[in-house]
Structures are given as C-alpha cells and as structure tokens.
Amino acid sequence: MVEGSMTQGAGQEPVVRTATLRDFRVPPYAQTPVPPQAQAAPPSPVPPRAPEPNPPAPGASAPPSAPPPVPPRPPHPGNAAVGDGQPEGYTPTERDLPVIRRGDTVQVRTAPEPRPVAEGSRGPLYVVGDVHGYLAELIAALGAQGLIDADGNWAAGNARLWFLGDFTDRGPDGIGVIDLVMRLSAEAAAAGGYCKALMGNHELLLIGAKRFADTPVNSGAGTATFQAAWLLNGGQKTDMERLQDVHLQWMSRLDAVVEEDGHLLMHSDTTAYLDYGSTIEDVNDTITAILTRNDADECWDLFRKLTKRFAFRDEGGAQAVRELLTTYGGQRVVHGHSPIPYLLGEVGTEDGEDGAGPVINGPHVYADDLAIAMDGGVTMAGKLLVVQLPLHD
C-alpha cells in the first residue's frame, strides 16, 4: 500500500493518520472479527459463513490506550488477517520478501500445448494474474506464451484469454494495461478467439475514487472515502489523470465470476460472492446493477466484501472452495488477489538477512488441490503469471 492520510470531505472534522495494513493483508475495513470461542474450538466439518463485520473505517484508528490485538488465524474459511502486523509505513520490497515454508505447496510449471487448428474449434484457455499497472511485464509474459507478437498484437488465433482483475494501482501504467486489454479483446474476437476480463477489487476502488471522490461513505465506524482508500492502496495520480469515460464504462460492465472448462474463475479468494446470488448469472447481474445505481454506500460495501481474502488457505479452506463449486459449478477455483508469497508461508524478518525469498515459478495449487492462486506478486518483485489451463505437471 501507499502511505497517506485519510482525506476529508467538506465540513468534516480532521481525521488522524491511519495505520494501514498492506496489500497482502485484509484491510481493517474488510476484516471479519472472529469470536474468542471460535478461535479455540476445533474446525467443524462445514464451517459457517462468517458474519458481516462492522470494522473501523480506513481513516479511523483505535484508542491509544487500548490498541486491539491481532487475532490468531481462525480455523474456518478465513477472510481474516495474518498475525504479526507490520509497522506503519511498511511496503513490501524485494529485500524483505517472506521466508517461505513450502510444506505441501504445489507450484506447477506450465508450457503451452499445440493449439487446435480445426476451424470452429475452441482454442486453448489462458489466465492472467494481477497486473497492477506493470505493462512491460504483462507484454513480456503474453509474448512468452505466444499470445501476442513482437508488436504487441494478438497472435493466438482462437485462443481464449481471461484476466482475473486488478489492472491498476501500485504499478506505473494501469491505464496502459486497460488500453492493451481492450485492444486485444477486439483483435482476438476478429481472429476467432477472445480476450476477456473479470472485476477485481481495485477496479471497484478506482471506479469509486472517480465517481465519489471525498464523499463520506457508511463504513460502519468513523469516516471513510473512496479517494482516501484508493490513495492508501497504491492509487496512481497519472492513472486518474488519464482515466476516461470509456475506461469507466468498460470496468463497470466486467463480470465478477465465470466458469470455463471446469474452472471457476474469480478475482478474490473469498466466499463473499455468495452474498450476491446463487448462480453465476445472478452474481454478475447483481454487481452490475449495484454499479449502475451509483450509490456510494452500496458500492463501498461491495468493494469491502470483495477485498476479503485467504478464505481457502487454512483449515476449512477446502470446504469453503467446495461451497463455491457446489453453488456455481466447476471442479477448481482459479483466483488472483492474494499474492502467492503470502499464501505459501509466514512473513520473515524485515531485513531479509537469511536471503530466503519466494521463487515463483507458477501458480500455487492448494486447498486439497481445489484452488489455484494466480497472483505471483509482481508488485513485490515476484512474477506476473500467464498460464494455460488445465495445469500439466
């Protein structure tokens, strides 16, 4: 995240500087508190859905006399923060990447298979993890898979390409990324394939920052604004300056969930999608309708829910995935949002003297092999992942 102070709307009282959680953690306004008894109890076979939280707004801080403790990771399908909070102002860098405890981690190297050439056949399926404005890395990764040529034009015929969301913020050229995806969508369609994209939480954040700016929203506690949250989450002023209506319209119409070849594709590793419908069509229609109504509080609630993460990582995670697959279909969930380095193990020392850092060679397969994580941590000197599905060992 980016350091900053919460901005204030006209007539608002001054607000204090916020101690923020960084990208790989659940922001305070998206955390789900876990009751003490739930932390001590053994996991149940079917973990209950977490209740909707009423957390502090990004601009609110705890009373100095009683800072809230960070709860231990709960034994249920997550959406909770990792322990051991980082100091204010911390931003992940190459030198302080986490010590990895690989355990049962499965990272799969992938290689393109020969593409079918029969006319009218369905081409191979590719997915792209979080880009976050790293246009040069995206072009290199797409080129390495043969999806674009040396001039950046679509070169994959009838291949199918899905982006999992989060095109902007933190990196240098988020609008350039959106422009590339929009152009490739037209070129792929003309070639008999397609290039499509899903809604990420940073798309919601950018839309909200543009539409609502410093308008206070009902965060449940204190004052929050989309503008402040966007800046604190890596919003780039150059992106805002170049943002046009065509970009806003394109982002606002993105689907949130799709199923392709038995893969349930979504941006966030959360079960919050279940709050928006019992079918894929219902979820997408509901979210589109929320953005169309243009209500700041309703949009904030949507952003907050889709910012939750880690639902599939710990005990009960596989059951959380099964709940989504049973509801929406598919055999595996494929998601971005949570960087693989933080799904693999705990954060190491800040100075990184032991030299241990993540080597991201491919997606992270976990939750009883039911979930595939695709955010390679490009914002943390990791890797921007573009892979073909299904994965081949």
Short mmCIF file of C-alpha atoms in Angstrom, two decimals:
data_model
loop_
_atom_site.label_atom_id
_atom_site.label_comp_id
_atom_site.label_asym_id
_atom_site.label_seq_id
_atom_site.Cartn_x
_atom_site.Cartn_y
_atom_site.Cartn_z
CA MET A 1 0.00 0.00 0.00
CA VAL A 2 0.96 3.62 -0.19
CA GLU A 3 1.37 5.79 2.86
CA GLY A 4 -1.08 8.61 3.24
CA SER A 5 -3.60 10.33 5.38
CA MET A 6 -7.32 9.97 5.03
CA THR A 7 -8.70 12.90 3.13
CA GLN A 8 -11.74 14.70 4.44
CA GLY A 9 -14.88 15.95 2.78
CA ALA A 10 -16.25 19.45 3.11
CA GLY A 11 -17.27 20.16 6.66
CA GLN A 12 -15.66 17.01 8.02
CA GLU A 13 -13.66 17.04 11.21
CA PRO A 14 -9.91 16.44 10.80
CA VAL A 15 -9.07 12.77 10.91
CA VAL A 16 -5.96 11.14 12.26
CA ARG A 17 -3.29 9.48 10.23
CA THR A 18 -4.15 5.87 9.56
CA ALA A 19 -2.01 2.85 10.42
CA THR A 20 -2.74 0.79 7.33
CA LEU A 21 -2.39 -2.90 6.53
CA ARG A 22 -0.54 -3.59 3.32
CA ASP A 23 -1.75 -5.26 0.12
CA PHE A 24 -1.22 -8.83 1.19
CA ARG A 25 -3.32 -8.37 4.31
CA VAL A 26 -7.02 -7.78 4.76
CA PRO A 27 -7.63 -4.03 5.23
CA PRO A 28 -9.27 -3.21 8.57
CA TYR A 29 -12.48 -2.24 6.82
CA ALA A 30 -12.72 -5.69 5.22
CA GLN A 31 -11.79 -7.91 8.17
CA THR A 32 -14.24 -10.33 9.72
CA PRO A 33 -13.82 -10.43 13.51
CA VAL A 34 -13.57 -13.92 14.96
CA PRO A 35 -15.18 -14.58 18.36
CA PRO A 36 -12.76 -15.94 21.01
CA GLN A 37 -14.77 -19.13 21.35
CA ALA A 38 -14.50 -19.75 17.61
CA GLN A 39 -10.73 -19.46 17.79
CA ALA A 40 -10.49 -22.12 20.47
CA ALA A 41 -12.99 -24.54 19.01
CA PRO A 42 -11.91 -27.27 16.59
CA PRO A 43 -12.98 -26.76 12.99
CA SER A 44 -16.39 -28.08 12.11
CA PRO A 45 -16.88 -30.28 9.02
CA VAL A 46 -18.81 -27.48 7.29
CA PRO A 47 -17.52 -24.14 8.55
CA PRO A 48 -20.22 -21.50 8.95
CA ARG A 49 -20.19 -18.39 6.83
CA ALA A 50 -18.59 -15.52 8.75
CA PRO A 51 -21.00 -12.77 9.83
CA GLU A 52 -20.76 -9.43 8.15
CA PRO A 53 -18.24 -7.29 10.07
CA ASN A 54 -18.64 -3.81 11.47
CA PRO A 55 -14.95 -2.82 11.39
CA PRO A 56 -13.26 0.54 11.69
CA ALA A 57 -13.01 2.69 8.58
CA PRO A 58 -9.66 3.11 6.87
CA GLY A 59 -9.36 6.57 8.39
CA ALA A 60 -10.23 5.58 11.95
CA SER A 61 -7.67 4.45 14.48
CA ALA A 62 -8.08 2.54 17.73
CA PRO A 63 -7.95 4.46 21.03
CA PRO A 64 -4.31 4.87 22.06
CA SER A 65 -4.99 3.37 25.47
CA ALA A 66 -6.27 0.06 24.16
CA PRO A 67 -4.97 -0.99 20.74
CA PRO A 68 -6.91 -4.02 19.53
CA PRO A 69 -4.87 -7.25 19.47
CA VAL A 70 -4.46 -9.05 16.15
CA PRO A 71 -6.39 -12.32 16.48
CA PRO A 72 -4.76 -15.64 15.58
CA ARG A 73 -5.69 -17.15 12.25
CA PRO A 74 -9.13 -18.72 12.72
CA PRO A 75 -9.90 -22.39 11.99
CA HIS A 76 -12.58 -21.60 9.46
CA PRO A 77 -12.75 -20.40 5.86
CA GLY A 78 -10.86 -17.30 6.67
CA ASN A 79 -11.22 -13.80 5.29
CA ALA A 80 -9.11 -12.79 8.30
CA ALA A 81 -5.81 -11.01 8.66
CA VAL A 82 -2.49 -12.74 9.20
CA GLY A 83 -0.91 -12.17 12.63
CA ASP A 84 2.19 -10.13 13.43
CA GLY A 85 1.21 -6.76 12.00
CA GLN A 86 3.79 -4.70 10.16
CA PRO A 87 4.80 -1.22 11.31
CA GLU A 88 3.15 1.83 9.81
CA GLY A 89 4.73 2.80 6.53
CA TYR A 90 5.82 -0.73 5.63
CA THR A 91 5.70 -1.55 1.95
CA PRO A 92 6.81 -4.98 0.63
CA THR A 93 10.10 -4.75 -1.23
CA GLU A 94 12.49 -7.20 -2.81
CA ARG A 95 14.74 -7.22 0.24
CA ASP A 96 12.05 -8.08 2.78
CA LEU A 97 10.09 -10.79 1.00
CA PRO A 98 8.85 -13.53 3.31
CA VAL A 99 10.63 -16.66 4.45
CA ILE A 100 8.80 -19.46 2.72
CA ARG A 101 7.67 -22.61 4.46
CA ARG A 102 6.73 -24.65 1.47
CA GLY A 103 5.11 -27.61 3.25
CA ASP A 104 2.68 -29.17 0.82
CA THR A 105 2.91 -26.32 -1.65
CA VAL A 106 2.49 -27.35 -5.26
CA GLN A 107 3.82 -24.95 -7.86
CA VAL A 108 3.27 -26.14 -11.38
CA ARG A 109 5.47 -25.22 -14.30
CA THR A 110 3.34 -24.86 -17.38
CA ALA A 111 4.13 -24.95 -21.04
CA PRO A 112 1.88 -24.17 -23.98
CA GLU A 113 0.41 -27.15 -25.79
CA PRO A 114 -0.15 -27.21 -29.54
CA ARG A 115 -3.22 -25.19 -30.34
CA PRO A 116 -6.08 -26.84 -32.19
CA VAL A 117 -6.31 -25.68 -35.76
CA ALA A 118 -9.66 -27.09 -36.82
CA GLU A 119 -11.98 -24.36 -37.94
CA GLY A 120 -14.68 -23.59 -35.39
CA SER A 121 -12.91 -25.44 -32.56
CA ARG A 122 -12.39 -23.93 -29.12
CA GLY A 123 -8.88 -22.70 -28.64
CA PRO A 124 -6.71 -23.24 -25.56
CA LEU A 125 -7.60 -21.42 -22.34
CA TYR A 126 -5.17 -19.00 -20.63
CA VAL A 127 -5.50 -16.95 -17.46
CA VAL A 128 -3.56 -13.89 -16.27
CA GLY A 129 -2.99 -12.96 -12.63
CA ASP A 130 -2.97 -9.49 -11.08
CA VAL A 131 -1.17 -6.93 -13.28
CA HIS A 132 -1.32 -3.77 -11.13
CA GLY A 133 -0.03 -1.40 -13.77
CA TYR A 134 3.07 -3.39 -14.77
CA LEU A 135 2.54 -3.03 -18.51
CA ALA A 136 6.04 -4.03 -19.64
CA GLU A 137 5.93 -7.22 -17.57
CA LEU A 138 2.50 -8.04 -18.98
CA ILE A 139 3.64 -7.62 -22.57
CA ALA A 140 6.67 -9.84 -21.89
CA ALA A 141 4.55 -12.55 -20.25
CA LEU A 142 1.94 -12.56 -23.03
CA GLY A 143 4.69 -12.69 -25.63
CA ALA A 144 6.40 -15.61 -23.88
CA GLN A 145 3.17 -17.61 -24.23
CA GLY A 146 2.80 -16.69 -27.90
CA LEU A 147 -0.40 -14.76 -27.28
CA ILE A 148 0.92 -11.53 -28.81
CA ASP A 149 3.62 -10.81 -31.39
CA ALA A 150 6.64 -8.53 -31.18
CA ASP A 151 4.44 -5.53 -31.98
CA GLY A 152 2.01 -6.33 -29.16
CA ASN A 153 -0.78 -7.53 -31.45
CA TRP A 154 -2.96 -10.62 -30.88
CA ALA A 155 -1.19 -13.65 -32.34
CA ALA A 156 -3.07 -16.55 -30.74
CA GLY A 157 -5.84 -17.21 -33.23
CA ASN A 158 -8.83 -18.80 -31.50
CA ALA A 159 -7.20 -18.96 -28.06
CA ARG A 160 -9.24 -17.85 -25.05
CA LEU A 161 -7.65 -15.45 -22.56
CA TRP A 162 -9.08 -14.37 -19.21
CA PHE A 163 -7.65 -11.64 -16.99
CA LEU A 164 -8.51 -12.12 -13.30
CA GLY A 165 -8.72 -8.40 -12.46
CA ASP A 166 -6.67 -5.71 -10.70
CA PHE A 167 -5.26 -3.85 -13.70
CA THR A 168 -4.31 -0.63 -11.93
CA ASP A 169 -2.69 0.80 -8.77
CA ARG A 170 0.86 0.39 -7.43
CA GLY A 171 2.47 -0.06 -10.85
CA PRO A 172 3.42 2.68 -13.30
CA ASP A 173 0.83 2.34 -16.09
CA GLY A 174 -2.56 0.99 -15.10
CA ILE A 175 -4.41 2.84 -17.85
CA GLY A 176 -1.93 1.46 -20.38
CA VAL A 177 -2.80 -2.03 -19.15
CA ILE A 178 -6.52 -1.39 -19.57
CA ASP A 179 -5.97 0.03 -23.06
CA LEU A 180 -3.98 -3.07 -24.04
CA VAL A 181 -6.64 -5.46 -22.74
CA MET A 182 -9.40 -3.55 -24.51
CA ARG A 183 -7.47 -3.59 -27.79
CA LEU A 184 -6.60 -7.28 -27.52
CA SER A 185 -10.27 -8.04 -26.87
CA ALA A 186 -11.18 -6.61 -30.28
CA GLU A 187 -8.25 -8.25 -32.07
CA ALA A 188 -8.89 -11.67 -30.50
CA ALA A 189 -12.58 -11.56 -31.46
CA ALA A 190 -11.64 -10.78 -35.06
CA ALA A 191 -9.31 -13.81 -35.06
CA GLY A 192 -11.94 -16.23 -33.73
CA GLY A 193 -10.77 -16.22 -30.11
CA TYR A 194 -11.43 -13.92 -27.22
CA CYS A 195 -9.75 -11.86 -24.54
CA LYS A 196 -11.95 -11.07 -21.54
CA ALA A 197 -11.53 -9.71 -18.03
CA LEU A 198 -13.03 -10.04 -14.56
CA MET A 199 -13.82 -7.40 -11.97
CA GLY A 200 -11.16 -7.00 -9.27
CA ASN A 201 -11.38 -5.03 -6.04
CA HIS A 202 -9.02 -2.40 -7.48
CA GLU A 203 -11.39 -1.80 -10.38
CA LEU A 204 -14.10 -1.12 -7.81
CA LEU A 205 -11.72 1.15 -5.93
CA LEU A 206 -10.79 3.19 -9.00
CA ILE A 207 -14.42 3.50 -10.09
CA GLY A 208 -15.37 4.67 -6.61
CA ALA A 209 -12.50 7.17 -6.38
CA LYS A 210 -13.52 8.71 -9.70
CA ARG A 211 -17.27 8.76 -9.07
CA PHE A 212 -17.44 9.60 -5.38
CA ALA A 213 -14.05 11.17 -4.55
CA ASP A 214 -14.19 12.50 -0.96
CA THR A 215 -17.87 11.75 -0.39
CA PRO A 216 -18.12 10.12 3.06
CA VAL A 217 -19.38 6.54 2.98
CA ASN A 218 -21.02 4.45 5.64
CA SER A 219 -18.13 2.23 6.68
CA GLY A 220 -19.73 1.19 9.95
CA ALA A 221 -17.31 3.19 12.11
CA GLY A 222 -15.82 6.60 11.54
CA THR A 223 -15.47 8.34 8.20
CA ALA A 224 -14.20 6.70 5.05
CA THR A 225 -13.94 7.84 1.43
CA PHE A 226 -13.11 6.08 -1.79
CA GLN A 227 -10.49 8.71 -2.61
CA ALA A 228 -8.58 8.07 0.61
CA ALA A 229 -8.82 4.29 0.28
CA TRP A 230 -7.60 4.47 -3.31
CA LEU A 231 -4.55 6.52 -2.35
CA LEU A 232 -3.76 4.24 0.57
CA ASN A 233 -3.97 1.22 -1.73
CA GLY A 234 -1.47 2.44 -4.30
CA GLY A 235 -3.61 4.72 -6.43
CA GLN A 236 -1.51 6.49 -9.07
CA LYS A 237 -2.34 10.09 -9.92
CA THR A 238 -1.21 9.57 -13.51
CA ASP A 239 -3.84 6.85 -13.88
CA MET A 240 -6.55 9.16 -12.56
CA GLU A 241 -5.46 11.94 -14.92
CA ARG A 242 -5.67 9.59 -17.93
CA LEU A 243 -8.87 7.84 -16.87
CA GLN A 244 -11.64 8.38 -19.43
CA ASP A 245 -15.32 7.54 -19.61
CA VAL A 246 -14.60 4.62 -21.93
CA HIS A 247 -12.38 3.06 -19.25
CA LEU A 248 -15.03 3.57 -16.56
CA GLN A 249 -17.75 2.07 -18.74
CA TRP A 250 -15.59 -0.92 -19.59
CA MET A 251 -14.69 -1.62 -15.95
CA SER A 252 -18.26 -1.17 -14.75
CA ARG A 253 -19.51 -3.89 -17.10
CA LEU A 254 -16.97 -6.57 -16.18
CA ASP A 255 -18.26 -9.87 -14.86
CA ALA A 256 -17.19 -10.97 -11.39
CA VAL A 257 -17.40 -14.76 -11.84
CA VAL A 258 -17.27 -17.09 -14.85
CA GLU A 259 -16.88 -20.81 -15.43
CA GLU A 260 -14.63 -22.06 -18.22
CA ASP A 261 -13.77 -25.71 -18.89
CA GLY A 262 -14.48 -26.72 -15.32
CA HIS A 263 -12.55 -23.77 -13.86
CA LEU A 264 -14.48 -21.29 -11.71
CA LEU A 265 -12.67 -18.01 -12.34
CA MET A 266 -12.91 -15.11 -9.87
CA HIS A 267 -10.65 -12.38 -8.61
CA SER A 268 -10.77 -12.68 -4.83
CA ASP A 269 -10.16 -15.72 -2.65
CA THR A 270 -13.32 -15.13 -0.64
CA THR A 271 -16.76 -16.64 -0.25
CA ALA A 272 -18.33 -13.17 -0.30
CA TYR A 273 -19.53 -13.77 -3.87
CA LEU A 274 -22.24 -15.98 -2.33
CA ASP A 275 -23.84 -12.83 -0.91
CA TYR A 276 -24.71 -11.67 -4.44
CA GLY A 277 -26.52 -14.63 -5.92
CA SER A 278 -26.92 -18.39 -6.13
CA THR A 279 -25.92 -18.58 -9.80
CA ILE A 280 -23.08 -17.03 -11.78
CA GLU A 281 -25.58 -15.01 -13.79
CA ASP A 282 -27.21 -13.68 -10.62
CA VAL A 283 -23.87 -12.62 -9.14
CA ASN A 284 -22.81 -10.76 -12.26
CA ASP A 285 -26.20 -9.12 -12.75
CA THR A 286 -26.37 -8.04 -9.10
CA ILE A 287 -22.92 -6.46 -9.12
CA THR A 288 -23.58 -4.70 -12.42
CA ALA A 289 -26.84 -3.35 -11.01
CA ILE A 290 -25.06 -2.02 -7.91
CA LEU A 291 -22.56 -0.11 -10.04
CA THR A 292 -25.37 1.17 -12.26
CA ARG A 293 -27.31 2.57 -9.29
CA ASN A 294 -24.25 4.65 -8.42
CA ASP A 295 -24.89 4.68 -4.67
CA ALA A 296 -21.67 5.40 -2.74
CA ASP A 297 -22.54 3.33 0.33
CA GLU A 298 -23.66 0.35 -1.72
CA CYS A 299 -20.52 0.49 -3.87
CA TRP A 300 -18.35 0.75 -0.75
CA ASP A 301 -19.97 -2.35 0.74
CA LEU A 302 -19.29 -4.25 -2.49
CA PHE A 303 -15.66 -3.10 -2.51
CA ARG A 304 -15.23 -4.05 1.15
CA LYS A 305 -16.59 -7.56 0.64
CA LEU A 306 -14.51 -8.29 -2.47
CA THR A 307 -11.38 -7.11 -0.66
CA LYS A 308 -11.61 -10.04 1.76
CA ARG A 309 -9.03 -12.78 1.26
CA PHE A 310 -7.46 -16.05 2.50
CA ALA A 311 -10.79 -17.92 2.67
CA PHE A 312 -9.25 -21.05 1.12
CA ARG A 313 -5.88 -21.10 2.85
CA ASP A 314 -6.23 -22.65 6.31
CA GLU A 315 -8.31 -25.33 7.98
CA GLY A 316 -11.74 -25.27 6.46
CA GLY A 317 -10.40 -23.70 3.28
CA ALA A 318 -11.15 -26.70 1.11
CA GLN A 319 -14.72 -26.73 2.40
CA ALA A 320 -15.05 -23.05 1.50
CA VAL A 321 -13.94 -23.84 -2.05
CA ARG A 322 -16.40 -26.73 -2.24
CA GLU A 323 -19.21 -24.41 -1.20
CA LEU A 324 -18.45 -22.14 -4.14
CA LEU A 325 -18.07 -25.04 -6.58
CA THR A 326 -21.31 -26.64 -5.40
CA THR A 327 -23.16 -23.35 -5.85
CA TYR A 328 -21.67 -22.12 -9.12
CA GLY A 329 -20.23 -25.23 -10.78
CA GLY A 330 -16.74 -26.22 -11.86
CA GLN A 331 -14.08 -28.52 -10.45
CA ARG A 332 -11.50 -25.92 -9.36
CA VAL A 333 -11.47 -22.28 -8.31
CA VAL A 334 -8.86 -20.08 -10.03
CA HIS A 335 -8.27 -16.72 -8.36
CA GLY A 336 -5.88 -13.79 -8.01
CA HIS A 337 -5.94 -11.12 -5.28
CA SER A 338 -3.75 -12.72 -2.57
CA PRO A 339 -0.06 -12.82 -3.58
CA ILE A 340 1.33 -16.35 -3.65
CA PRO A 341 4.26 -15.45 -1.33
CA TYR A 342 1.77 -14.85 1.47
CA LEU A 343 -0.20 -17.99 0.74
CA LEU A 344 2.99 -20.06 0.91
CA GLY A 345 4.22 -19.13 4.38
CA GLU A 346 4.68 -16.58 7.10
CA VAL A 347 6.49 -13.29 6.63
CA GLY A 348 10.18 -13.42 7.52
CA THR A 349 12.42 -10.75 9.02
CA GLU A 350 12.23 -7.29 7.55
CA ASP A 351 15.92 -7.10 6.70
CA GLY A 352 15.84 -10.48 4.97
CA GLU A 353 19.38 -11.38 6.10
CA ASP A 354 18.80 -15.08 5.62
CA GLY A 355 18.35 -14.45 1.88
CA ALA A 356 15.27 -16.64 1.72
CA GLY A 357 12.67 -15.28 -0.64
CA PRO A 358 9.95 -16.70 -2.82
CA VAL A 359 10.80 -18.18 -6.16
CA ILE A 360 7.52 -18.10 -8.03
CA ASN A 361 7.69 -20.47 -10.98
CA GLY A 362 3.99 -20.91 -11.49
CA PRO A 363 0.57 -20.98 -9.86
CA HIS A 364 0.05 -22.17 -6.29
CA VAL A 365 -2.26 -25.18 -6.01
CA TYR A 366 -3.77 -25.70 -2.56
CA ALA A 367 -6.96 -26.43 -0.57
CA ASP A 368 -6.93 -30.14 -1.39
CA ASP A 369 -5.96 -29.25 -4.98
CA LEU A 370 -9.26 -27.42 -5.40
CA ALA A 371 -7.86 -23.88 -5.62
CA ILE A 372 -5.27 -22.30 -7.92
CA ALA A 373 -3.75 -18.95 -6.91
CA MET A 374 -2.55 -16.78 -9.79
CA ASP A 375 -1.19 -13.59 -8.16
CA GLY A 376 2.57 -14.11 -8.49
CA GLY A 377 3.36 -10.93 -6.59
CA VAL A 378 4.55 -8.70 -9.42
CA THR A 379 4.31 -5.70 -7.07
CA MET A 380 6.80 -7.43 -4.75
CA ALA A 381 9.48 -8.31 -7.33
CA GLY A 382 7.61 -11.55 -7.93
CA LYS A 383 6.27 -12.79 -11.25
CA LEU A 384 3.34 -11.81 -13.43
CA LEU A 385 1.73 -15.14 -14.26
CA VAL A 386 0.17 -16.07 -17.60
CA VAL A 387 -0.60 -19.78 -17.73
CA GLN A 388 -2.57 -22.26 -19.74
CA LEU A 389 -5.36 -24.27 -18.15
CA PRO A 390 -5.67 -27.05 -17.27
CA LEU A 391 -2.33 -27.21 -15.49
CA HIS A 392 0.02 -30.00 -16.55
CA ASP A 393 2.55 -31.39 -14.07
#
